Coordinates of C-alpha atoms and ligand atoms in Angstrom, one line a residue:
M1 CA 3.8 272.7 227.3
A2 CA 5.9 275.2 229.9
L3 CA 6.3 278.6 228.9
A4 CA 9.8 279.4 227.3
K5 CA 12.3 280.9 229.2
I6 CA 13.8 283.6 227.1
N7 CA 15.3 286.7 227.6
P8 CA 14.1 289.0 225.1
T9 CA 17.0 291.3 224.8
E10 CA 18.8 288.3 223.6
T11 CA 16.8 287.6 220.7
T12 CA 18.1 288.6 217.1
A13 CA 14.7 290.9 216.7
W14 CA 15.6 292.9 220.0
K15 CA 19.1 293.7 218.6
K16 CA 17.7 294.6 215.5
L17 CA 14.9 296.7 216.9
N18 CA 17.5 298.7 219.0
D19 CA 19.3 299.7 215.7
H20 CA 15.8 300.4 214.3
Y21 CA 14.9 302.7 217.4
A22 CA 18.2 304.8 217.1
E23 CA 16.8 305.4 213.5
Q24 CA 12.9 305.6 214.0
K25 CA 13.4 308.2 216.8
K26 CA 14.8 310.8 214.3
Q27 CA 11.4 311.1 212.5
S28 CA 8.4 312.5 213.9
I29 CA 4.7 310.9 213.7
K30 CA 3.6 313.9 211.7
E31 CA 6.4 313.2 209.2
L32 CA 5.3 309.4 209.2
F33 CA 2.0 310.8 208.2
Q34 CA 3.3 313.3 205.7
N35 CA 5.3 310.5 204.0
D36 CA 1.9 308.3 203.7
S37 CA -1.2 309.2 202.6
N38 CA -2.2 305.9 203.5
R39 CA -1.3 305.6 206.9
A40 CA -4.4 305.7 209.0
A41 CA -6.0 303.0 206.9
K42 CA -2.9 300.8 207.1
F43 CA -2.6 301.1 210.8
S44 CA -6.0 300.5 211.8
I45 CA -8.1 297.4 212.5
E46 CA -11.9 297.3 212.3
W47 CA -13.3 294.3 214.3
E48 CA -16.9 293.9 215.2
D49 CA -17.9 297.0 217.0
F50 CA -14.5 298.0 217.6
F51 CA -12.5 300.2 215.1
V52 CA -8.8 300.4 216.4
D53 CA -6.4 303.3 215.2
Y54 CA -3.0 303.0 215.8
S55 CA -1.4 305.1 213.5
K56 CA -0.7 307.7 215.7
N57 CA 2.4 306.3 217.2
N58 CA 6.1 306.2 216.1
W59 CA 6.5 303.0 214.5
T60 CA 6.2 301.7 210.8
Q61 CA 5.5 298.6 209.1
E62 CA 9.3 297.6 209.7
T63 CA 8.9 298.2 213.4
I64 CA 6.0 296.2 213.3
N65 CA 7.6 293.4 211.6
L66 CA 10.6 293.5 213.9
L67 CA 8.0 293.2 216.8
L68 CA 6.4 290.2 215.2
Q69 CA 9.5 288.7 214.8
L70 CA 10.3 289.2 218.6
A71 CA 6.7 287.5 219.3
E72 CA 8.0 284.6 217.4
E73 CA 11.3 284.4 219.1
V74 CA 10.0 284.3 222.2
E75 CA 7.2 281.4 221.4
L76 CA 4.1 283.9 221.4
K77 CA 2.2 281.1 219.7
N78 CA 3.0 278.3 221.8
A79 CA 2.4 280.8 224.8
I80 CA -1.3 281.3 223.8
S81 CA -2.2 277.4 223.3
S82 CA -0.6 276.7 226.6
Y83 CA -2.9 279.5 228.0
F84 CA -6.1 278.5 226.6
S85 CA -5.6 274.9 227.0
G86 CA -5.3 275.2 230.8
E87 CA -1.7 274.2 231.2
K88 CA -0.4 275.2 234.2
I89 CA 1.3 278.7 233.0
N90 CA 1.1 280.1 236.7
E91 CA 4.0 277.9 237.5
T92 CA 5.1 280.0 241.0
E93 CA 1.9 278.5 242.2
N94 CA 1.4 275.3 240.0
R95 CA -1.9 276.6 238.6
A96 CA -3.5 277.0 235.1
V97 CA -5.1 280.3 234.4
L98 CA -8.3 279.3 232.9
H99 CA -10.6 282.6 233.2
T100 CA -11.1 282.3 229.5
A101 CA -13.1 279.1 230.3
L102 CA -15.6 281.0 232.3
R103 CA -16.9 282.9 229.5
S104 CA -16.6 280.0 226.9
F105 CA -19.9 279.3 224.8
S106 CA -18.5 276.3 223.0
N107 CA -18.7 272.6 223.8
E108 CA -15.0 272.5 224.2
S109 CA -14.3 270.6 227.7
F110 CA -11.5 272.1 229.9
I111 CA -9.8 269.5 232.0
V112 CA -7.9 270.5 235.0
D113 CA -5.9 267.9 237.4
G114 CA -8.3 265.3 235.9
T115 CA -11.7 267.3 236.5
N116 CA -13.7 268.2 234.1
I117 CA -14.2 271.9 234.8
T118 CA -16.8 272.9 231.9
E119 CA -19.5 271.0 234.1
D120 CA -18.5 273.1 237.4
I121 CA -18.5 276.5 235.4
Q122 CA -22.0 275.5 234.2
H123 CA -23.2 274.1 237.3
T124 CA -22.5 277.2 238.9
K125 CA -23.5 279.7 236.3
N126 CA -27.0 277.9 236.6
K127 CA -26.9 278.3 240.4
M128 CA -26.2 282.0 240.0
K129 CA -29.0 282.5 237.2
V130 CA -31.4 280.6 239.4
F131 CA -30.3 283.1 242.5
V132 CA -30.3 286.3 240.3
N133 CA -33.9 285.6 238.9
E134 CA -35.0 284.7 242.5
V135 CA -33.7 288.1 243.8
L136 CA -34.8 290.3 240.9
S137 CA -38.5 288.5 240.4
G138 CA -39.0 289.1 244.3
A139 CA -39.3 285.4 244.8
R140 CA -36.3 285.2 247.3
K141 CA -37.5 287.8 250.2
G142 CA -35.5 288.8 253.2
Y143 CA -36.2 288.3 256.9
T144 CA -39.1 290.3 257.2
N145 CA -40.7 288.7 254.0
Q146 CA -39.8 291.6 251.8
S147 CA -38.1 291.7 248.6
F148 CA -34.5 292.9 248.1
T149 CA -33.7 296.3 247.1
T150 CA -30.2 296.4 247.7
V151 CA -27.1 294.3 247.2
V152 CA -23.6 294.9 249.2
N153 CA -20.4 293.5 247.7
I154 CA -18.0 292.9 250.6
G155 CA -14.5 292.2 248.8
I156 CA -11.3 293.6 247.8
G157 CA -9.0 293.6 245.0
G158 CA -10.1 291.3 242.4
S159 CA -13.1 290.8 244.4
D160 CA -14.1 294.1 244.3
L161 CA -12.5 296.1 241.5
G162 CA -14.1 294.1 238.6
P163 CA -17.8 294.0 239.8
A164 CA -17.5 297.9 240.9
M165 CA -16.0 298.8 237.3
I166 CA -18.7 296.7 235.4
V167 CA -21.7 297.8 237.7
E168 CA -20.6 301.4 237.2
A169 CA -20.1 300.9 233.6
L170 CA -23.5 299.4 233.0
Q171 CA -25.8 301.2 235.0
F172 CA -27.8 302.2 232.1
Y173 CA -28.5 298.5 231.9
K174 CA -29.5 298.5 235.6
S175 CA -32.1 296.0 237.3
S176 CA -34.2 297.3 240.3
L177 CA -31.6 296.8 242.7
Q178 CA -29.1 299.3 244.4
T179 CA -25.3 298.5 244.4
H180 CA -22.8 299.4 247.1
F181 CA -19.4 298.1 247.2
I182 CA -17.3 297.8 250.7
S183 CA -13.8 297.0 250.4
N184 CA -11.1 299.1 252.3
V185 CA -10.8 298.0 255.9
D186 CA -12.1 301.8 256.8
G187 CA -14.8 301.4 259.4
D188 CA -15.8 305.1 258.8
H189 CA -16.4 303.7 255.3
V190 CA -18.1 300.8 256.1
Q191 CA -20.3 302.9 258.7
E192 CA -21.3 305.3 255.8
I193 CA -22.8 302.6 253.4
L194 CA -24.5 301.0 256.5
K195 CA -26.0 304.5 257.1
K196 CA -27.6 304.3 253.5
I197 CA -29.4 300.7 253.8
N198 CA -32.1 298.9 255.2
P199 CA -31.0 295.5 256.7
E200 CA -34.5 294.1 255.9
T201 CA -34.1 294.5 252.1
T202 CA -30.3 294.3 251.6
L203 CA -28.4 291.2 250.1
F204 CA -24.6 291.1 251.3
V205 CA -22.3 289.2 248.9
V206 CA -19.1 288.3 250.6
A207 CA -16.7 287.7 247.9
S208 CA -13.2 286.4 248.6
K209 CA -11.3 283.7 246.8
T210 CA -9.5 282.9 249.5
F211 CA -11.9 283.7 252.6
T212 CA -8.6 284.5 254.5
T213 CA -8.4 288.3 253.5
Q214 CA -8.2 290.7 256.5
E215 CA -10.1 293.6 255.0
T216 CA -12.9 291.6 253.8
L217 CA -13.2 289.3 256.8
T218 CA -13.2 292.4 259.2
N219 CA -15.8 294.1 257.1
A220 CA -18.2 291.2 256.6
E221 CA -17.8 290.6 260.6
T222 CA -18.6 294.1 261.0
V223 CA -22.0 294.0 258.6
R224 CA -23.1 290.8 260.1
K225 CA -22.7 292.2 263.7
W226 CA -24.9 295.3 262.6
F227 CA -27.3 293.3 260.7
L228 CA -27.8 291.1 264.1
Q229 CA -28.7 294.3 265.8
H230 CA -32.0 294.4 263.6
A231 CA -32.3 290.7 263.0
N232 CA -31.7 287.0 264.5
Q233 CA -29.1 284.8 263.9
E234 CA -31.3 282.3 261.7
D235 CA -32.0 285.4 259.5
V236 CA -28.2 285.6 258.3
A237 CA -28.9 282.6 255.6
K238 CA -31.7 284.8 254.3
H239 CA -29.1 287.8 253.5
F240 CA -25.8 286.8 253.3
V241 CA -23.9 284.5 250.3
A242 CA -20.6 284.0 249.8
V243 CA -18.0 283.7 246.7
S244 CA -14.9 281.6 247.6
T245 CA -12.6 278.5 247.2
N246 CA -12.5 277.9 250.7
L247 CA -15.8 276.4 251.6
E248 CA -14.6 275.6 255.0
K249 CA -13.7 279.0 256.0
V250 CA -16.7 280.3 254.8
T251 CA -18.9 277.5 256.7
E252 CA -16.8 278.5 259.8
F253 CA -18.0 282.3 259.2
G254 CA -21.6 281.1 259.2
I255 CA -22.9 281.5 255.9
A256 CA -25.3 278.5 254.9
P257 CA -23.5 276.1 252.4
D258 CA -26.5 276.5 250.1
N259 CA -25.4 280.4 250.0
I260 CA -21.8 279.5 248.4
F261 CA -21.1 280.1 245.0
P262 CA -17.8 278.4 244.3
M263 CA -14.8 279.5 242.6
W264 CA -11.5 278.1 241.8
D265 CA -7.8 278.0 242.0
W266 CA -7.6 278.3 238.2
V267 CA -9.2 281.6 238.2
G268 CA -6.6 284.6 239.5
G269 CA -8.3 287.3 241.5
R270 CA -7.8 290.0 239.1
F271 CA -9.5 288.1 236.1
S272 CA -12.6 286.8 238.3
L273 CA -15.1 288.8 237.4
W274 CA -16.5 286.5 234.9
S275 CA -16.6 283.8 237.6
A276 CA -19.1 283.8 240.4
V277 CA -17.4 287.1 241.5
G278 CA -19.6 288.3 239.0
L279 CA -22.8 287.5 241.3
S280 CA -22.9 291.6 241.8
I281 CA -22.6 292.3 238.5
A282 CA -25.5 289.9 237.4
L283 CA -27.6 291.0 240.3
A284 CA -27.1 294.7 239.2
V285 CA -27.7 294.1 235.5
G286 CA -29.5 290.9 235.4
F287 CA -28.4 287.5 234.3
D288 CA -28.9 288.0 230.7
N289 CA -26.8 291.3 230.7
F290 CA -24.2 289.3 232.7
D291 CA -24.1 286.5 229.9
K292 CA -23.8 289.1 227.2
L293 CA -20.6 290.3 229.1
L294 CA -19.2 287.0 228.9
L295 CA -20.2 286.7 225.2
G296 CA -18.2 289.8 224.1
A297 CA -15.2 288.5 226.2
T298 CA -15.4 285.2 224.5
K299 CA -15.4 286.8 221.1
M300 CA -12.3 288.4 221.8
D301 CA -10.9 285.5 223.0
S302 CA -11.4 284.1 219.7
H303 CA -10.0 287.0 218.0
F304 CA -7.0 286.9 220.1
K305 CA -6.6 283.1 219.6
E306 CA -7.2 283.0 215.9
T307 CA -6.0 286.0 214.3
S308 CA -2.7 286.2 212.6
F309 CA -0.7 288.8 214.8
D310 CA -0.3 291.4 212.3
K311 CA -4.1 291.9 212.4
N312 CA -4.4 290.9 216.3
I313 CA -5.7 293.7 218.4
P314 CA -4.3 292.5 221.6
V315 CA -0.9 291.5 220.1
L316 CA -0.4 294.6 218.2
L317 CA -1.3 297.1 221.4
A318 CA 1.1 294.8 223.5
L319 CA 3.9 294.9 221.3
L320 CA 3.4 298.8 220.9
S321 CA 3.4 299.1 224.5
I322 CA 6.9 297.0 224.5
W323 CA 8.2 299.6 221.9
H324 CA 7.4 302.6 224.2
N325 CA 8.3 300.8 227.5
N326 CA 11.5 299.2 226.2
F327 CA 12.6 301.3 223.5
F328 CA 11.3 304.9 223.8
G329 CA 11.5 304.3 227.7
A330 CA 7.9 305.7 228.4
E331 CA 6.9 305.0 232.4
T332 CA 3.4 305.1 232.1
E333 CA 0.4 304.9 229.8
A334 CA -2.8 306.7 230.4
L335 CA -6.2 305.3 229.5
I336 CA -8.7 307.8 229.1
P337 CA -12.3 306.8 228.5
Y338 CA -14.6 309.4 227.0
T339 CA -17.6 308.3 228.8
Q340 CA -17.9 308.8 232.3
Y341 CA -19.6 305.2 233.0
L342 CA -15.9 304.2 232.6
Q343 CA -14.6 306.1 235.5
K344 CA -13.6 302.9 237.3
L345 CA -11.6 301.3 234.2
A346 CA -8.3 302.6 235.0
P347 CA -8.4 301.8 238.7
Y348 CA -9.4 298.1 237.7
L349 CA -6.8 297.7 235.1
Q350 CA -4.4 299.2 237.4
Q351 CA -4.7 295.8 239.2
G352 CA -5.0 293.6 236.3
I353 CA -1.7 295.4 234.3
M354 CA 0.2 296.1 237.2
E355 CA -0.3 293.1 239.7
S356 CA 0.3 291.0 237.2
N357 CA 3.1 292.5 235.2
G358 CA 5.0 294.3 238.0
K359 CA 7.8 291.7 238.4
S360 CA 11.7 291.8 238.1
I361 CA 12.5 288.3 238.4
A362 CA 12.4 286.5 234.9
R363 CA 11.2 282.7 234.4
N364 CA 14.3 281.3 235.2
G365 CA 14.6 282.8 238.4
Q366 CA 17.3 285.4 237.5
P367 CA 16.5 289.2 238.0
V368 CA 15.5 291.1 234.4
N369 CA 18.0 293.4 232.9
Y370 CA 15.3 295.5 231.0
Q371 CA 11.9 297.3 232.2
T372 CA 8.9 295.3 232.9
G373 CA 5.3 296.3 233.6
T374 CA 3.6 299.6 232.8
I375 CA 2.3 302.0 235.2
V376 CA -1.0 302.8 234.1
W377 CA -3.6 305.6 234.9
G378 CA -6.2 307.6 233.6
E379 CA -9.5 309.4 234.1
P380 CA -12.5 309.9 231.9
G381 CA -12.4 312.7 229.1
T382 CA -13.2 315.6 229.2
N383 CA -12.5 316.0 232.9
S384 CA -9.2 314.9 232.6
Q385 CA -8.4 317.2 230.2
H386 CA -9.0 320.0 232.7
A387 CA -6.8 318.0 235.0
F388 CA -3.5 316.6 234.0
F389 CA -3.6 316.9 230.2
Q390 CA -1.3 319.7 230.4
L391 CA 1.7 317.4 231.3
I392 CA 0.8 314.8 228.5
H393 CA 1.0 317.9 225.8
Q394 CA 3.7 319.8 227.1
G395 CA 5.4 318.1 229.8
T396 CA 8.7 316.1 230.0
K397 CA 7.5 312.9 230.0
L398 CA 6.7 310.6 227.5
I399 CA 2.9 309.2 228.1
P400 CA 1.3 306.8 225.3
T401 CA -2.6 307.1 225.7
D402 CA -5.4 305.2 224.8
F403 CA -8.4 307.2 223.8
I404 CA -11.5 305.1 224.3
G405 CA -14.9 306.6 223.0
F406 CA -18.1 305.3 221.6
I407 CA -20.2 306.4 218.4
H408 CA -23.3 306.3 220.1
P409 CA -24.7 308.1 223.4
L410 CA -26.8 305.8 225.4
Y411 CA -29.5 308.4 226.0
G412 CA -29.3 310.3 222.4
E413 CA -28.1 313.3 224.0
Q414 CA -26.5 314.0 220.8
D415 CA -25.4 317.5 221.6
H416 CA -23.5 316.7 224.3
H417 CA -22.1 313.5 222.6
N418 CA -21.0 315.7 219.7
K419 CA -19.4 317.9 222.1
L420 CA -17.7 315.2 224.3
M421 CA -16.8 313.1 220.9
S422 CA -15.1 316.3 219.5
N423 CA -12.9 316.9 222.3
F424 CA -11.8 313.1 222.0
F425 CA -10.8 313.6 218.3
A426 CA -9.3 316.8 218.9
Q427 CA -7.0 315.9 221.6
T428 CA -5.3 312.8 219.6
E429 CA -5.0 315.3 216.8
A430 CA -3.6 318.1 219.1
L431 CA -1.0 315.4 220.7
L432 CA 0.0 314.4 217.2
M433 CA 0.4 317.6 215.5
G434 CA 1.1 319.9 218.2
K435 CA 1.5 323.5 217.2
T436 CA 4.5 325.0 215.4
K437 CA 6.1 328.7 215.9
E438 CA 4.8 329.7 212.5
Q439 CA 1.2 329.0 213.6
V440 CA 1.7 330.6 216.8
I441 CA 3.1 333.8 215.2
A442 CA 0.3 333.8 213.2
E443 CA -2.6 333.4 215.6
F444 CA -0.6 336.3 217.8
K445 CA -0.8 338.7 214.9
A446 CA -4.4 338.0 214.3
Q447 CA -4.7 338.9 217.8
G448 CA -2.7 342.2 217.2
K449 CA -0.1 341.6 219.7
T450 CA 3.1 343.7 219.3
E451 CA 6.5 342.0 218.0
E452 CA 8.1 342.0 221.5
Q453 CA 5.0 340.5 223.2
V454 CA 5.1 337.7 220.2
K455 CA 8.8 336.7 220.6
E456 CA 8.6 336.4 224.5
L457 CA 5.7 334.0 224.4
I458 CA 6.3 332.0 221.7
P459 CA 8.2 329.1 223.5
F460 CA 5.5 328.6 225.9
K461 CA 2.8 328.5 223.2
V462 CA 4.3 326.1 221.0
F463 CA 3.5 322.5 221.2
E464 CA 6.1 320.2 220.0
G465 CA 3.0 317.7 219.2
N466 CA 4.5 313.8 218.3
K467 CA 2.9 312.4 221.4
P468 CA 1.5 308.8 220.9
T469 CA -2.1 307.7 221.1
N470 CA -4.4 304.7 220.4
T471 CA -8.1 305.5 219.3
L472 CA -10.5 302.6 220.2
L473 CA -13.5 303.7 218.4
I474 CA -16.4 301.5 219.6
D475 CA -19.9 301.8 218.4
K476 CA -21.7 301.6 221.8
L477 CA -21.1 300.9 225.5
T478 CA -23.3 297.6 225.8
P479 CA -22.5 294.7 228.1
E480 CA -21.1 292.8 225.0
T481 CA -18.6 295.5 223.9
L482 CA -17.4 296.1 227.4
G483 CA -16.8 292.4 227.8
A484 CA -14.7 292.4 224.6
L485 CA -12.6 295.7 225.8
V486 CA -11.8 294.0 229.3
A487 CA -10.8 290.7 227.4
L488 CA -8.5 292.9 225.0
Y489 CA -6.7 294.4 228.0
E490 CA -6.1 291.0 229.7
H491 CA -4.8 289.4 226.7
K492 CA -2.5 292.6 226.2
I493 CA -1.0 291.7 229.7
F494 CA -0.5 288.2 228.6
V495 CA 1.4 289.2 225.8
Q496 CA 3.5 291.5 227.5
G497 CA 4.1 289.0 230.5
V498 CA 5.3 286.4 227.8
I499 CA 7.4 288.9 226.1
W500 CA 8.9 290.1 229.4
N501 CA 9.9 286.5 230.5
I502 CA 7.9 286.9 233.7
Y503 CA 5.0 285.1 235.2
S504 CA 2.1 287.3 235.0
Y505 CA -0.3 285.2 237.2
D506 CA 1.3 285.0 240.7
Q507 CA 1.3 288.3 243.1
W508 CA 3.8 287.5 245.8
G509 CA 4.8 291.2 246.2
V510 CA 1.7 292.0 247.7
E511 CA 2.2 289.4 250.7
L512 CA 5.1 291.1 252.5
G513 CA 2.9 294.1 253.4
K514 CA -0.2 291.9 254.5
Q515 CA 2.3 290.0 257.1
L516 CA 3.9 292.9 258.3
A517 CA 0.3 294.7 258.9
N518 CA -0.4 291.7 261.1
S519 CA 2.7 291.9 263.0
V520 CA 2.0 295.5 263.6
L521 CA -1.6 294.8 264.4
K522 CA -0.1 292.7 267.4
D523 CA 2.0 295.6 268.4
I524 CA -0.8 297.9 268.5
E525 CA -3.2 295.8 270.3
S526 CA -0.6 294.7 272.9
E527 CA 1.4 296.4 275.9
E528 CA 5.0 295.9 274.0
I529 CA 6.3 297.2 270.4
S530 CA 8.2 294.6 269.1
A531 CA 11.6 294.8 266.8
H532 CA 10.9 297.5 263.9
D533 CA 13.0 300.1 262.4
S534 CA 13.4 303.2 264.4
S535 CA 11.0 305.2 262.1
T536 CA 8.0 302.7 262.4
K537 CA 8.1 301.9 265.7
Q538 CA 8.2 305.9 266.7
L539 CA 4.8 306.4 264.5
I540 CA 3.2 303.1 266.1
K541 CA 4.2 304.5 269.6
R542 CA 2.7 307.9 268.5
F543 CA -0.4 306.1 267.2
K544 CA -0.8 304.5 270.3
T545 CA -0.2 307.1 273.2
K546 CA -1.7 310.2 271.7
Ligands
F6P1 O1 -10.4 287.4 247.0 P1 -9.5 287.4 248.0 O2 -8.8 286.2 248.3 O3 -9.8 288.0 249.4 O4 -8.3 288.5 247.8 C1 -8.1 289.6 247.2 C2 -7.1 290.2 246.4 O5 -6.0 290.1 247.2 C3 -4.7 289.7 246.2 O6 -4.3 288.7 246.5 C4 -3.8 290.7 246.6 O7 -4.1 292.0 246.5 C5 -5.6 290.2 245.1 O8 -4.9 289.2 244.0 C6 -6.8 289.5 245.3 O9 -7.4 289.7 244.1

């Protein structure tokens, strides 16, 4: 069944939510806590190793009920069945969206266009496993008969961000291989990476779903040329492998058919780390850990599919985000992991969230008359506290923030971890409670400030509080919990796309820039400059002549 085409603002729930918002905004989150001593327990969910507390937000059970009614009116349940059963919910590209099948450990078969993709998935996973084990055991060797020490992933967007984020996050579980990522078509960066590696012991994974992406092909070509300064043409087969749907183009590039790991049209680039695009992950942390990552994700899939919406973590977080975005008018959301390991989570989710839901055309082809896709950003705490938290605490913008933290550190550095996590808890409390005028005065008095000084400084020292946060407190950063965390956000994206009545799985907006870059490249490399606006023409001219 195709996704329903329902304008959310025309539902009964939306109208009720508008009225409810007018009342709800008069209350502060602090007051909600004062009025209900049981609020924290009521508005939190324990699931596996996750504890999700969404109580520090300006919503009540009535809000949740209305949002659940909205989910019902836009037929979210049917949409979830369509998503998991492989219907072509990416309608503008006529494709299924089945990254969830890649991590399924059940015996269920998935059929796409008459093909049983379960067998393809299993076959590719086995191929990855054999390959990874051969590399890690040293059975597979480079052209000078040495074992591999290094992997370089060459890809961009979904063929880079997922693997780069997971490899960084799971460093603790690292195999013997060093991993590097080349994504930008910035030759200086390519050279910086090449300086660090040894051609005799480096394996190159060229990951590109389409194998037509300018950046990846240029980078792969440059790397191959560099490699051939040290080795012979026939050695390429030992050192270059590819992950792609485009077998023809990969073969044209010169990669041996045996070294191609397939992927499929029904996997979106930004959801592809679970496919063979995860080869760099499996090499970096071992195949078993890669499998555990998939296991964590599939557990979250089951939770999402099977749990009633009022206890469903991705559904509730998506509804809350709609509440903030469409009623409170919040423009952005921050993601603050309290672990340095997750420093690439925000850039990774920026693609997932903003490429998916950055759309302004509804599923009926008409422009939407409401806000869609949130802007997400973030950096690990506590660093971010010393960078942009001032604006979250006392700025003019409302920034709902997800705090992600872990109960146990990985190296047992308990003193550090207590300090790290005390900041984690303290920030959400400070954002909620703020600091009143009375508290400021009492503090000043204790410091022996004069009446005059106190009067002048009060406005600057008062914190309004009332800033919404979610807390995701997870037992420990493991491949499994990380898989579940990523899947949680993937499903949040899905739910929001369904409610906003947009297509979340295409990305036509990226195409125009790619086309224009090709035409500008021609102008740069030829005598003439073709028609452009006068500003662009002036800039290209300066670039060519200076
Ligand atoms: O894997 P490919 O085909 O090289 O594409 C890379 C990326 O380019 C995009 O199409 C646009 O940024 C992404 O969706 C995709 O992940």
